[in-house]
């Protein structure tokens, strides 16, 4: 089962605070950093289909960009130079991304 923990970092003067989304299970962990406003673009995760090259670029991990897509039930989080030559990919239930968006929305209120 995939777990999601969200932490918030304070931003510098005039900068939006970053959020860190930590996805994990018993065998792996992936930390993605982005401003909350960027994570909110994942509201439409079900419409981001890799086979149509409709991929969202949201956040960074280990100095690389993070790309997001979905088949409607599973979200793929890809870390790397671009969405076609990524280095690491993790698949999570799309509901985990929905939970991330809900947490970002609450934080934005």
Backbone as ProteinMPNN parsed JSONL, in Angstrom:
{"seq_chain_A": "XXXXXXXXXXXXXXXXXXXXXXXXXXXXXXXXXXXXXXXXXXXXXXXXXXXXXXXXXXXXXXXXXXXXXXXXXXXXXXXXXXXXXXXXXXXXXXXXXXXXXXXXXXXXX", "coords_chain_A": {"N_chain_A": [[0.836, -1.178, 0.0], [0.576, 2.18, -0.874], [1.816, 5.014, 0.771], [1.24, 8.43, 1.689], [2.835, 11.283, 2.727], [2.886, 14.668, 3.617], [4.897, 17.48, 3.821], [5.738, 20.846, 4.715], [7.786, 23.491, 3.616], [9.265, 26.517, 4.633], [9.087, 29.491, 2.686], [11.413, 31.732, 1.065], [11.706, 35.319, 1.424], [8.972, 36.681, -0.163], [8.728, 34.483, -1.784], [6.895, 31.585, -2.742], [6.015, 29.093, -0.424], [7.433, 25.83, -0.37], [6.183, 22.54, -0.881], [6.644, 19.229, 0.244], [6.087, 16.196, -1.048], [5.885, 13.021, 0.071], [6.02, 9.926, -1.098], [5.57, 6.538, -0.373], [6.201, 3.047, 0.341], [6.595, -0.161, 1.847], [9.011, -0.804, 0.683], [10.18, 1.285, -0.833], [10.788, 4.849, -1.355], [9.797, 8.058, -2.434], [10.497, 11.402, -2.862], [9.033, 14.427, -3.658], [9.42, 17.771, -4.504], [7.72, 20.863, -4.657], [6.081, 24.021, -5.284], [2.945, 24.56, -3.635], [0.965, 25.457, -5.385], [1.758, 24.387, -7.833], [1.424, 21.629, -7.4], [-1.326, 21.619, -7.31], [-2.108, 21.575, -9.955], [-2.332, 18.976, -10.547], [-4.9, 18.195, -10.201], [-6.21, 17.401, -12.436], [-5.219, 14.883, -13.049], [-6.199, 12.501, -14.16], [-6.586, 13.09, -16.819], [-4.121, 13.296, -17.947], [-2.464, 11.619, -20.131], [0.024, 9.42, -21.026], [0.331, 8.056, -23.457], [-0.841, 9.773, -25.245], [0.876, 11.793, -25.114], [0.355, 13.707, -23.232], [1.378, 15.033, -20.609], [2.074, 16.064, -17.285], [4.356, 18.397, -15.972], [5.57, 18.63, -12.922], [7.16, 19.719, -10.168], [10.266, 18.656, -8.505], [12.871, 16.234, -8.042], [15.659, 15.029, -6.45], [17.207, 16.828, -7.922], [16.233, 16.587, -10.481], [13.632, 16.868, -12.98], [10.104, 16.214, -12.493], [7.614, 14.206, -13.858], [4.202, 13.587, -14.611], [1.602, 11.275, -15.231], [-1.341, 9.391, -16.224], [-3.385, 6.44, -16.402], [-5.959, 6.579, -15.805], [-6.657, 4.966, -13.648], [-4.275, 4.368, -12.423], [-1.521, 6.304, -11.439], [1.443, 7.475, -12.907], [4.578, 8.406, -11.86], [7.283, 10.033, -12.998], [10.758, 10.479, -12.935], [13.298, 12.462, -14.145], [15.178, 13.597, -17.03], [13.345, 14.185, -19.077], [9.956, 13.395, -20.159], [10.208, 11.153, -21.702], [12.699, 10.05, -21.507], [13.153, 9.293, -18.854], [14.552, 8.49, -15.614], [13.728, 7.105, -13.336], [10.698, 5.576, -12.408], [7.587, 5.523, -10.745], [4.671, 3.831, -9.877], [1.496, 4.64, -8.676], [-1.684, 4.351, -6.98], [-4.254, 6.302, -8.453], [-5.834, 7.631, -6.655], [-4.161, 8.341, -4.586], [-2.811, 10.533, -5.569], [-5.011, 12.215, -5.797], [-5.482, 12.589, -3.054], [-3.17, 14.026, -2.376], [-3.655, 16.417, -3.804], [-5.992, 17.284, -2.461], [-4.895, 17.83, 0.075], [-3.189, 19.932, -0.591], [-5.058, 21.813, -1.425], [-6.42, 22.33, 0.989], [-4.357, 23.511, 2.396], [-4.029, 25.812, 0.965], [-6.185, 27.39, 1.608]], "CA_chain_A": [[0.0, 0.0, 0.0], [1.338, 3.422, -0.967], [1.525, 6.029, 1.775], [1.569, 9.792, 1.307], [3.047, 12.26, 3.792], [3.191, 15.971, 3.045], [5.535, 18.449, 4.709], [5.826, 22.17, 4.108], [9.006, 24.239, 3.904], [8.999, 27.956, 4.545], [9.679, 30.125, 1.514], [12.167, 32.952, 1.313], [10.887, 36.527, 1.308], [8.28, 36.835, -1.432], [8.63, 33.221, -2.528], [5.887, 30.65, -2.26], [6.564, 27.963, 0.321], [7.413, 24.559, -1.089], [5.657, 21.362, -0.208], [7.351, 17.995, -0.086], [5.198, 15.037, -1.054], [6.665, 11.805, 0.266], [5.305, 8.713, -1.461], [6.382, 5.41, 0.085], [5.613, 1.811, 0.834], [7.585, -0.864, 2.666], [10.259, -1.056, -0.058], [10.733, 2.438, -1.534], [10.316, 6.188, -0.988], [10.044, 9.078, -3.44], [10.184, 12.738, -2.36], [8.867, 15.407, -4.735], [9.281, 19.138, -4.002], [7.114, 21.83, -5.574], [5.125, 24.918, -4.637], [1.6, 23.986, -3.556], [0.206, 25.814, -6.588], [2.096, 23.426, -8.892], [0.758, 20.362, -7.092], [-2.753, 21.753, -7.606], [-2.363, 21.259, -11.367], [-2.581, 17.539, -10.636], [-6.348, 17.94, -10.1], [-6.619, 16.785, -13.697], [-4.3, 13.763, -13.301], [-6.811, 11.466, -15.005], [-6.547, 13.512, -18.226], [-2.734, 13.291, -18.411], [-2.211, 10.284, -20.672], [1.332, 9.364, -21.651], [0.227, 7.602, -24.845], [-1.208, 10.958, -26.033], [1.928, 12.771, -24.794], [-0.25, 14.726, -22.379], [2.056, 14.77, -19.346], [2.282, 17.274, -16.469], [5.671, 18.555, -15.334], [5.298, 19.242, -11.619], [8.106, 19.46, -9.096], [11.602, 18.119, -8.749], [13.339, 15.178, -7.139], [17.093, 14.768, -6.633], [17.724, 17.723, -8.953], [15.644, 16.284, -11.789], [12.212, 17.187, -13.137], [9.158, 15.134, -12.232], [6.539, 14.187, -14.841], [3.056, 12.84, -14.095], [0.566, 10.882, -16.178], [-2.269, 8.421, -15.652], [-4.247, 5.678, -17.294], [-7.29, 6.708, -15.222], [-6.674, 4.273, -12.364], [-2.92, 4.382, -11.872], [-0.703, 7.456, -11.806], [2.863, 7.195, -13.061], [5.421, 9.545, -11.504], [8.556, 9.779, -13.671], [11.812, 11.418, -12.541], [14.393, 12.447, -15.101], [15.405, 14.732, -17.919], [12.074, 14.492, -19.731], [8.959, 12.339, -19.973], [10.502, 9.992, -22.535], [13.98, 9.444, -21.113], [13.211, 9.386, -17.401], [15.461, 7.54, -14.972], [12.999, 6.327, -12.337], [9.248, 5.747, -12.455], [6.84, 4.874, -9.675], [3.227, 3.786, -10.127], [0.686, 4.709, -7.455], [-3.107, 4.507, -7.283], [-4.572, 7.696, -8.747], [-6.435, 8.216, -5.453], [-3.085, 8.922, -3.779], [-2.609, 11.877, -6.127], [-6.191, 12.976, -5.363], [-5.245, 12.959, -1.665], [-2.175, 15.096, -2.413], [-4.341, 17.639, -4.234], [-6.855, 17.725, -1.35], [-4.052, 18.427, 1.112], [-2.716, 21.225, -1.098], [-6.209, 22.728, -1.406], [-6.641, 22.754, 2.386], [-3.236, 24.384, 2.763], [-4.194, 27.075, 0.228], [-7.306, 28.163, 2.142]], "C_chain_A": [[0.881, 1.242, 0.0], [0.864, 4.403, 0.081], [1.919, 7.391, 1.222], [1.703, 10.621, 2.565], [3.422, 13.565, 3.113], [3.784, 16.853, 4.131], [5.63, 19.762, 3.959], [7.111, 22.841, 4.555], [8.678, 25.712, 3.785], [9.735, 28.527, 3.342], [10.5, 31.331, 1.91], [11.257, 34.142, 1.067], [10.298, 36.642, -0.093], [8.122, 35.554, -2.235], [7.556, 32.332, -1.901], [6.564, 29.485, -1.545], [6.449, 26.692, -0.511], [6.771, 23.493, -0.22], [6.505, 20.181, -0.648], [6.353, 16.857, 0.053], [6.073, 13.795, -0.986], [5.763, 10.609, -0.001], [6.172, 7.54, -1.005], [5.521, 4.175, 0.298], [6.709, 1.104, 1.616], [8.95, -1.007, 1.993], [10.896, 0.17, -0.681], [10.133, 3.738, -0.999], [10.7, 7.142, -2.112], [9.59, 10.411, -2.879], [10.158, 13.72, -3.517], [8.627, 16.767, -4.102], [8.683, 20.029, -5.078], [6.3, 22.823, -4.747], [3.74, 24.277, -4.658], [0.8, 24.271, -4.815], [0.524, 24.877, -7.753], [1.414, 22.09, -8.646], [-0.73, 20.431, -7.429], [-3.074, 21.461, -9.069], [-2.647, 19.772, -11.559], [-4.043, 17.184, -10.384], [-6.827, 17.146, -11.312], [-5.784, 15.558, -14.049], [-4.904, 12.72, -14.234], [-6.788, 11.826, -16.488], [-5.125, 13.506, -18.792], [-2.366, 11.878, -18.852], [-0.897, 10.271, -21.451], [1.232, 8.954, -23.115], [-0.229, 8.713, -25.786], [-0.206, 12.095, -25.836], [1.364, 13.976, -24.04], [0.241, 14.454, -20.963], [2.244, 16.086, -18.607], [3.699, 17.252, -15.903], [5.44, 19.33, -14.042], [6.365, 18.793, -10.629], [9.452, 18.945, -9.539], [11.929, 17.079, -7.684], [14.809, 14.929, -7.455], [17.682, 15.598, -7.777], [17.169, 17.486, -10.343], [14.166, 16.673, -11.798], [11.361, 15.957, -12.871], [7.979, 15.297, -13.186], [5.459, 13.228, -14.365], [2.112, 12.492, -15.243], [-0.29, 9.794, -15.532], [-2.971, 7.644, -16.753], [-5.692, 5.722, -16.795], [-7.396, 6.053, -13.861], [-5.332, 4.322, -11.65], [-2.201, 5.629, -12.36], [0.748, 6.997, -11.895], [3.618, 8.481, -12.773], [6.814, 9.224, -12.035], [9.556, 10.868, -13.31], [12.929, 11.316, -13.562], [14.437, 13.685, -15.96], [14.131, 15.151, -18.639], [11.148, 13.285, -19.595], [9.188, 11.113, -20.862], [11.816, 9.323, -22.168], [14.188, 9.594, -19.61], [14.111, 8.285, -16.846], [14.756, 6.603, -14.004], [11.514, 6.597, -12.521], [8.613, 4.94, -11.329], [5.368, 4.928, -10.054], [2.496, 3.755, -8.795], [-0.782, 4.768, -7.858], [-3.431, 5.99, -7.477], [-5.205, 8.394, -7.539], [-5.388, 8.824, -4.526], [-2.786, 10.337, -4.27], [-3.802, 12.762, -5.772], [-6.014, 13.462, -3.923], [-4.223, 14.091, -1.578], [-2.828, 16.418, -2.781], [-5.245, 18.168, -3.119], [-6.044, 18.398, -0.247], [-3.527, 19.794, 0.67], [-3.848, 22.255, -1.09], [-6.484, 23.23, 0.008], [-5.585, 23.742, 2.823], [-3.409, 25.77, 2.134], [-5.309, 27.953, 0.79], [-6.873, 29.232, 3.098]], "O_chain_A": [[1.823, 1.341, 0.786], [-0.337, 4.605, 0.262], [2.82, 7.496, 0.39], [0.785, 10.662, 3.385], [4.185, 13.572, 2.147], [3.236, 16.957, 5.229], [5.607, 19.794, 2.728], [7.484, 22.772, 5.726], [7.894, 26.109, 2.923], [10.847, 28.111, 3.018], [10.297, 31.894, 2.986], [10.15, 33.981, 0.553], [11.027, 36.692, -1.083], [7.447, 35.548, -3.264], [7.349, 32.339, -0.687], [7.572, 28.958, -2.017], [5.489, 26.507, -1.259], [6.816, 23.549, 1.009], [7.016, 20.144, -1.768], [5.841, 16.592, 1.141], [6.895, 13.548, -1.869], [4.854, 10.318, 0.776], [7.382, 7.547, -1.228], [4.298, 4.249, 0.417], [7.679, 1.75, 2.012], [9.94, -1.3, 2.664], [12.073, 0.111, -1.039], [9.123, 3.736, -0.296], [11.791, 7.047, -2.673], [8.439, 10.553, -2.464], [11.127, 13.84, -4.265], [7.74, 16.916, -3.262], [9.07, 19.97, -6.245], [5.876, 22.505, -3.636], [3.402, 23.542, -5.585], [0.037, 23.419, -5.269], [-0.35, 24.601, -8.575], [0.883, 21.483, -9.576], [-1.33, 19.42, -7.793], [-4.216, 21.128, -9.386], [-3.142, 19.359, -12.607], [-4.395, 16.005, -10.354], [-7.738, 16.324, -11.212], [-5.651, 15.222, -15.226], [-4.181, 12.115, -15.024], [-6.956, 10.947, -17.333], [-4.943, 13.691, -19.996], [-1.997, 11.042, -18.028], [-0.729, 11.019, -22.415], [1.989, 9.465, -23.941], [-0.03, 8.614, -26.997], [-0.406, 13.209, -26.321], [1.832, 15.104, -24.193], [-0.404, 13.729, -20.205], [2.539, 17.11, -19.224], [4.176, 16.224, -15.421], [5.152, 20.527, -14.063], [6.453, 17.611, -10.298], [9.753, 18.813, -10.726], [11.351, 17.053, -6.597], [15.162, 14.649, -8.601], [18.551, 15.126, -8.511], [17.605, 18.132, -11.296], [13.537, 16.789, -10.746], [11.817, 14.821, -13.0], [7.415, 16.384, -13.311], [5.757, 12.183, -13.786], [1.857, 13.319, -16.119], [0.004, 9.335, -14.428], [-3.13, 8.122, -17.876], [-6.548, 4.993, -17.296], [-8.142, 6.526, -13.004], [-5.269, 4.317, -10.42], [-2.261, 5.972, -13.541], [1.218, 6.225, -11.06], [3.337, 9.522, -13.368], [7.452, 8.27, -11.589], [9.232, 12.053, -13.375], [13.448, 10.231, -13.822], [13.808, 14.697, -15.652], [13.868, 16.343, -18.794], [11.514, 12.277, -18.99], [8.438, 10.141, -20.779], [12.025, 8.152, -22.484], [15.266, 9.976, -19.156], [14.391, 7.29, -17.514], [15.14, 5.441, -13.867], [11.119, 7.737, -12.766], [9.045, 3.833, -11.008], [4.879, 5.964, -10.505], [2.818, 2.966, -7.907], [-1.096, 5.194, -8.969], [-2.929, 6.836, -6.737], [-5.118, 9.616, -7.416], [-5.701, 9.733, -3.757], [-2.536, 11.235, -3.466], [-3.622, 13.943, -5.476], [-6.351, 14.601, -3.602], [-4.397, 15.019, -0.788], [-2.577, 17.434, -2.133], [-5.264, 19.371, -2.859], [-6.46, 19.419, 0.301], [-3.435, 20.713, 1.484], [-3.625, 23.427, -0.786], [-6.751, 24.415, 0.207], [-5.879, 24.701, 3.537], [-2.987, 26.775, 2.705], [-5.369, 29.142, 0.477], [-7.71, 29.963, 3.628]]}, "name": "protein", "num_of_chains": 1, "seq": "XXXXXXXXXXXXXXXXXXXXXXXXXXXXXXXXXXXXXXXXXXXXXXXXXXXXXXXXXXXXXXXXXXXXXXXXXXXXXXXXXXXXXXXXXXXXXXXXXXXXXXXXXXXXX"}
